[in-house]
PDB file of C-alpha atoms in Angstrom:
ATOM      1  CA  UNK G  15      11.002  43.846   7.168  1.00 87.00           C
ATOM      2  CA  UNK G  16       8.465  41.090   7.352  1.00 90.00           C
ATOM      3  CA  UNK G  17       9.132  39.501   3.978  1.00 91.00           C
ATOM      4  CA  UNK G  18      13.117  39.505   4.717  1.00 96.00           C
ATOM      5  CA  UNK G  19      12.786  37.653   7.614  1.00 97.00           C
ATOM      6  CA  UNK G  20      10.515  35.088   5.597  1.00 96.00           C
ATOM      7  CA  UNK G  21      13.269  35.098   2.968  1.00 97.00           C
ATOM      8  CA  UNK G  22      15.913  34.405   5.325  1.00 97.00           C
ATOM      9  CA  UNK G  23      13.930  31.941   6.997  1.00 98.00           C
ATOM     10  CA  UNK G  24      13.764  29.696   3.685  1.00 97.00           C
ATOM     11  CA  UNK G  25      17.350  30.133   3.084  1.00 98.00           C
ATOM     12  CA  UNK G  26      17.874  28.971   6.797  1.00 98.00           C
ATOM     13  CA  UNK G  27      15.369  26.269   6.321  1.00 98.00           C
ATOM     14  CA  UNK G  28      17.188  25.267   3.211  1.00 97.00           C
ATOM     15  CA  UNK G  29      20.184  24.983   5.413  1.00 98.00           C
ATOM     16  CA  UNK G  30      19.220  22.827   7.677  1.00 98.00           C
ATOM     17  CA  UNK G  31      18.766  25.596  10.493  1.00 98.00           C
ATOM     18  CA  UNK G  32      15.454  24.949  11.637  1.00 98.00           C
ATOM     19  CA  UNK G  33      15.900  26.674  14.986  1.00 98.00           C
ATOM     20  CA  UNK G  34      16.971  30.293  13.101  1.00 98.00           C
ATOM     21  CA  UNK G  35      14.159  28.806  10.277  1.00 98.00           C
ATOM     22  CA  UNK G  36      11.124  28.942  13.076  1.00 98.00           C
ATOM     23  CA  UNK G  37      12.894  32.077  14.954  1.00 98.00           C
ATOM     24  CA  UNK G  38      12.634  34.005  11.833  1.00 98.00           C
ATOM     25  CA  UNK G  39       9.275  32.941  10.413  1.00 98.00           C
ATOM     26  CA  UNK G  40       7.665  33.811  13.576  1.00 97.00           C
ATOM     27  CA  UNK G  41       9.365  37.044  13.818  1.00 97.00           C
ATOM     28  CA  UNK G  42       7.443  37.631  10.158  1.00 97.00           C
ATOM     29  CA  UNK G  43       4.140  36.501  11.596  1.00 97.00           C
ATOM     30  CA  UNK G  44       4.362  38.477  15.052  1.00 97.00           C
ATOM     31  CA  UNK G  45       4.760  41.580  12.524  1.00 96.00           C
ATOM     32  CA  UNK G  46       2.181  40.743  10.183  1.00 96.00           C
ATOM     33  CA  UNK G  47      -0.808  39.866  12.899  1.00 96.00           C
ATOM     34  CA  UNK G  48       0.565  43.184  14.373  1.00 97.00           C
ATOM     35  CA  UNK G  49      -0.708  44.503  10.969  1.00 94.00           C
ATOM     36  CA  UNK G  50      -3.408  42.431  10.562  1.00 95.00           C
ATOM     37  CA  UNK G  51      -1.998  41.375   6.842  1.00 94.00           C
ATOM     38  CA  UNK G  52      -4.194  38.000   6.803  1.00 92.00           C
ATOM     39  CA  UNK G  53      -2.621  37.165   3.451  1.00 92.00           C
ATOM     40  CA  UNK G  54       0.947  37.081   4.948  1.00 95.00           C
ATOM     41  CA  UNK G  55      -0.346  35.875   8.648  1.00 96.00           C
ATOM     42  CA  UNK G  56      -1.481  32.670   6.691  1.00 95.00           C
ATOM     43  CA  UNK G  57       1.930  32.665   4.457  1.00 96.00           C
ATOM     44  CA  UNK G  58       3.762  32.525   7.049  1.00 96.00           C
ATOM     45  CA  UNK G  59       1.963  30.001   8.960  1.00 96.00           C
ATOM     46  CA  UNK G  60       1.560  27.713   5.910  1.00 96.00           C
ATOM     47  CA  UNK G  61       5.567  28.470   5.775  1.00 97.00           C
ATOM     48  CA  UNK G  62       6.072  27.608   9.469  1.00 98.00           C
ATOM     49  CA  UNK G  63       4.626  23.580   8.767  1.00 97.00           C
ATOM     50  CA  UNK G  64       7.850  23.390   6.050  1.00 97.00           C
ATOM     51  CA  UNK G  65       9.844  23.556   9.981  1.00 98.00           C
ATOM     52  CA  UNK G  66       7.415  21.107  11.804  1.00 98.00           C
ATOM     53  CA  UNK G  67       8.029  18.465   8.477  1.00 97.00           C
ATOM     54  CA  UNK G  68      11.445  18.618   8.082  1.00 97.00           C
ATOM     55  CA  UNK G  69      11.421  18.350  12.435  1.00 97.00           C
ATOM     56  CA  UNK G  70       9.069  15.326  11.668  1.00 97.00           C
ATOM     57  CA  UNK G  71       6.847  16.942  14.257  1.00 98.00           C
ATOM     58  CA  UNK G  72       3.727  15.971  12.410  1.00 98.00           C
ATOM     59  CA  UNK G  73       0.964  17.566  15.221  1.00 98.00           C
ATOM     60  CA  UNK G  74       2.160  20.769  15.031  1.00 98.00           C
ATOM     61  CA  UNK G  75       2.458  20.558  11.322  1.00 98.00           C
ATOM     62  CA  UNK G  76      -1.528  19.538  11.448  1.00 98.00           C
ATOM     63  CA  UNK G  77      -2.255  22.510  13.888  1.00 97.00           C
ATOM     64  CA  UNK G  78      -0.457  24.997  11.647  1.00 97.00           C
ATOM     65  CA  UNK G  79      -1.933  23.587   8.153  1.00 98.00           C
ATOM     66  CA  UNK G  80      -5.440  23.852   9.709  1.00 98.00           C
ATOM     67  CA  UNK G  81      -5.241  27.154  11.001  1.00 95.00           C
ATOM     68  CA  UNK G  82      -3.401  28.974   7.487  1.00 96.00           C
ATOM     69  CA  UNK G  83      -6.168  26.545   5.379  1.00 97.00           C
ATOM     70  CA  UNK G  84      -8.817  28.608   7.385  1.00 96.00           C
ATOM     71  CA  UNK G  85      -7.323  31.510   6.718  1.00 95.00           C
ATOM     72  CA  UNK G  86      -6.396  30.915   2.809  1.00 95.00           C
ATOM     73  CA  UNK G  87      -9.814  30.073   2.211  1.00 95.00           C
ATOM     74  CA  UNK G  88     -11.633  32.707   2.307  1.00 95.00           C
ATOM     75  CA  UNK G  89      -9.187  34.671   0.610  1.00 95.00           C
ATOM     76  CA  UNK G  90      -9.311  32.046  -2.483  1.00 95.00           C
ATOM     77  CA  UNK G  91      -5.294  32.044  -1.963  1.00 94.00           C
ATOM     78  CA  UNK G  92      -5.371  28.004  -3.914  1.00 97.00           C
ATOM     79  CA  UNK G  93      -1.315  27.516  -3.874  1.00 95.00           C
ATOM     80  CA  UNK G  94      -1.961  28.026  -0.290  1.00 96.00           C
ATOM     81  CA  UNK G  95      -4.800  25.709   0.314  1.00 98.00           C
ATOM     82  CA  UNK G  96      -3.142  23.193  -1.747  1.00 98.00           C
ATOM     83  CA  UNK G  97      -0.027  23.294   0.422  1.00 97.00           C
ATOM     84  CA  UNK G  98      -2.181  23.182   3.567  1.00 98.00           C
ATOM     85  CA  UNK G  99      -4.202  20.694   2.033  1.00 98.00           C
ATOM     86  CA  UNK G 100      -0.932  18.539   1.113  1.00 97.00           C
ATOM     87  CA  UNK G 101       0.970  19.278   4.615  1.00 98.00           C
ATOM     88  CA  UNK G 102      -2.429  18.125   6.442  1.00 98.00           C
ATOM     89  CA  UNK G 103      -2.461  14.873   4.091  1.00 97.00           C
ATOM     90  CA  UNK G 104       1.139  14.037   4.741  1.00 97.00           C
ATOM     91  CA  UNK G 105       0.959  14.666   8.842  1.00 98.00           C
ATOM     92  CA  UNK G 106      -2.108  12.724   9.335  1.00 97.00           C
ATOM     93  CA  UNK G 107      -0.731  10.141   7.597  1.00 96.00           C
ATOM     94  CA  UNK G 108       2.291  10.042   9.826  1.00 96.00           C
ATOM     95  CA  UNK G 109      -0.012   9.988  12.870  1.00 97.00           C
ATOM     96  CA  UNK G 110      -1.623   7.031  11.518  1.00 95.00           C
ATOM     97  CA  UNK G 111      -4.845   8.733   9.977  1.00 96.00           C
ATOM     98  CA  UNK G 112      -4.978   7.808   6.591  1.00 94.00           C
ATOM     99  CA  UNK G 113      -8.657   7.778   5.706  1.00 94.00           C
ATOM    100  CA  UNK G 114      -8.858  11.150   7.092  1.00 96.00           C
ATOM    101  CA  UNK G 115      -5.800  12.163   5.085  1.00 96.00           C
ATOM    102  CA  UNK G 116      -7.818  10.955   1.760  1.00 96.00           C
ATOM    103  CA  UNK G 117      -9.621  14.173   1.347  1.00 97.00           C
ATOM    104  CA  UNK G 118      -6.417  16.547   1.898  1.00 98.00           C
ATOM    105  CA  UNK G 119      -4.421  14.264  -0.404  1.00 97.00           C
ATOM    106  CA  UNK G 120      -7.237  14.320  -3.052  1.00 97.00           C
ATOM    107  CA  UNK G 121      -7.893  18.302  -2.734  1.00 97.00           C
ATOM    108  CA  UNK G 122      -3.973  19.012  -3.226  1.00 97.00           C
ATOM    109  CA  UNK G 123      -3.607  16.625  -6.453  1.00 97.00           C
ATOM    110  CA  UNK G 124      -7.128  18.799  -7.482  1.00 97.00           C
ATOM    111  CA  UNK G 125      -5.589  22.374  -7.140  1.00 97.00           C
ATOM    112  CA  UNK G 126      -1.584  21.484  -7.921  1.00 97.00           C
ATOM    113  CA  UNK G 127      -3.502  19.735 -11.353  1.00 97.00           C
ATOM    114  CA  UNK G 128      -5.290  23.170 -12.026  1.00 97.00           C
ATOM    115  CA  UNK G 129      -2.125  25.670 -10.984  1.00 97.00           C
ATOM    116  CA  UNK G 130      -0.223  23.186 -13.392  1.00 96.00           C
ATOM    117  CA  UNK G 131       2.562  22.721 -10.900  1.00 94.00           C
ATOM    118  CA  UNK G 132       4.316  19.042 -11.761  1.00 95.00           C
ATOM    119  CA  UNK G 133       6.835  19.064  -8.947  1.00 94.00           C
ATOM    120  CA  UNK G 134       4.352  19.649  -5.890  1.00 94.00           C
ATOM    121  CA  UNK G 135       1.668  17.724  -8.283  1.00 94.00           C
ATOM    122  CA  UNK G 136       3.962  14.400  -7.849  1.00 96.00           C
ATOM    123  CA  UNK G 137       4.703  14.965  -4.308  1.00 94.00           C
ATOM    124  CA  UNK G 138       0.762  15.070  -3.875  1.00 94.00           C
ATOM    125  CA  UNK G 139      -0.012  12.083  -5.607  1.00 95.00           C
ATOM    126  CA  UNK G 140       2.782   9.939  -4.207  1.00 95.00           C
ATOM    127  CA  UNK G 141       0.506  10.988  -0.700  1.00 94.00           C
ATOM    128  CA  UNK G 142      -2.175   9.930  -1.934  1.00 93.00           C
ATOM    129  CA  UNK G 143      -0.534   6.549  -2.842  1.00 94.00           C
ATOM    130  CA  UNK G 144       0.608   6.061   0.576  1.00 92.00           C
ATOM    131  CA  UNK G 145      -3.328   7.124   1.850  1.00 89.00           C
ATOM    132  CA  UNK G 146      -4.981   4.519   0.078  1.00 89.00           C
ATOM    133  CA  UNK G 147      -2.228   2.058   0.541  1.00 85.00           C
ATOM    134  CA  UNK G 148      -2.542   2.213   4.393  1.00 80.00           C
ATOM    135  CA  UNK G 149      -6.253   2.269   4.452  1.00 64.00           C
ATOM    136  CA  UNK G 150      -6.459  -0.919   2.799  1.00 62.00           C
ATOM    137  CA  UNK G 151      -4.549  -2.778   5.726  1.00 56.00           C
TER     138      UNK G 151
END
């Protein structure tokens, strides 16, 4: 039931329902702590900061990246940790930490380079742009 709910919460995201998005993605991770699935507890957490960016709520975006990046770690999960590591870039940015974005920004491009994924690849690097662009001012 848990990965439904995660697959209707993307479609809902992808709708511009980020109300029924959040509802449904922490529906998914009440079930899977209840389960104690750590791989989908930090899924869906990683999946819950796609809500908090498109909300432009960039602290709780931070708060959710760090907590499913200490999660993915340990399980080695790197389309996770690249994610987290992007999300984290991209909020502290918009909270007007860029040198403490650089690392994030720098660890995505690393992992998105390995995975071989272009799209998220670009998306990293453009981050990174805006990182070193603000902390030269």
């Amino acid at each position: 039931i848990e990965k439904g709910l995660n697959i209707l919460a993307g479609a809902e995201l992808a709708s511009g329902d980020y109300n029924a998005a959040e509802r449904n993605y922490r529906e998914a991770l009440r079930i899977a702590k209840k389960t104690n699935d750590r791989g989908n507890i930090a899924t869906y957490m990683c999946n819950l900061t796609d809500v908090a960016m498109a909300r432009q709520d960039w602290s709780t975006a931070e708060e959710l990246a760090r907590e499913s990046l200490a999660m993915s770690q340990p399980m080695g999960r790197l389309e996770l940790i690249g994610k987290n590591c992007y999300v984290l870039a991209k909020a502290l940015i918009r909270q007007n930490q860029p040198r403490e974005a650089l690392p994030y920004a720098r660890r995505a491009i690393d992992i998105f380079t390995k995975l071989r994924q272009p799209g998220r690849l670009k998306i990293a690097q453009a981050t990174l742009r805006e990182c070193e662009g603000m902390s030269d001012e």
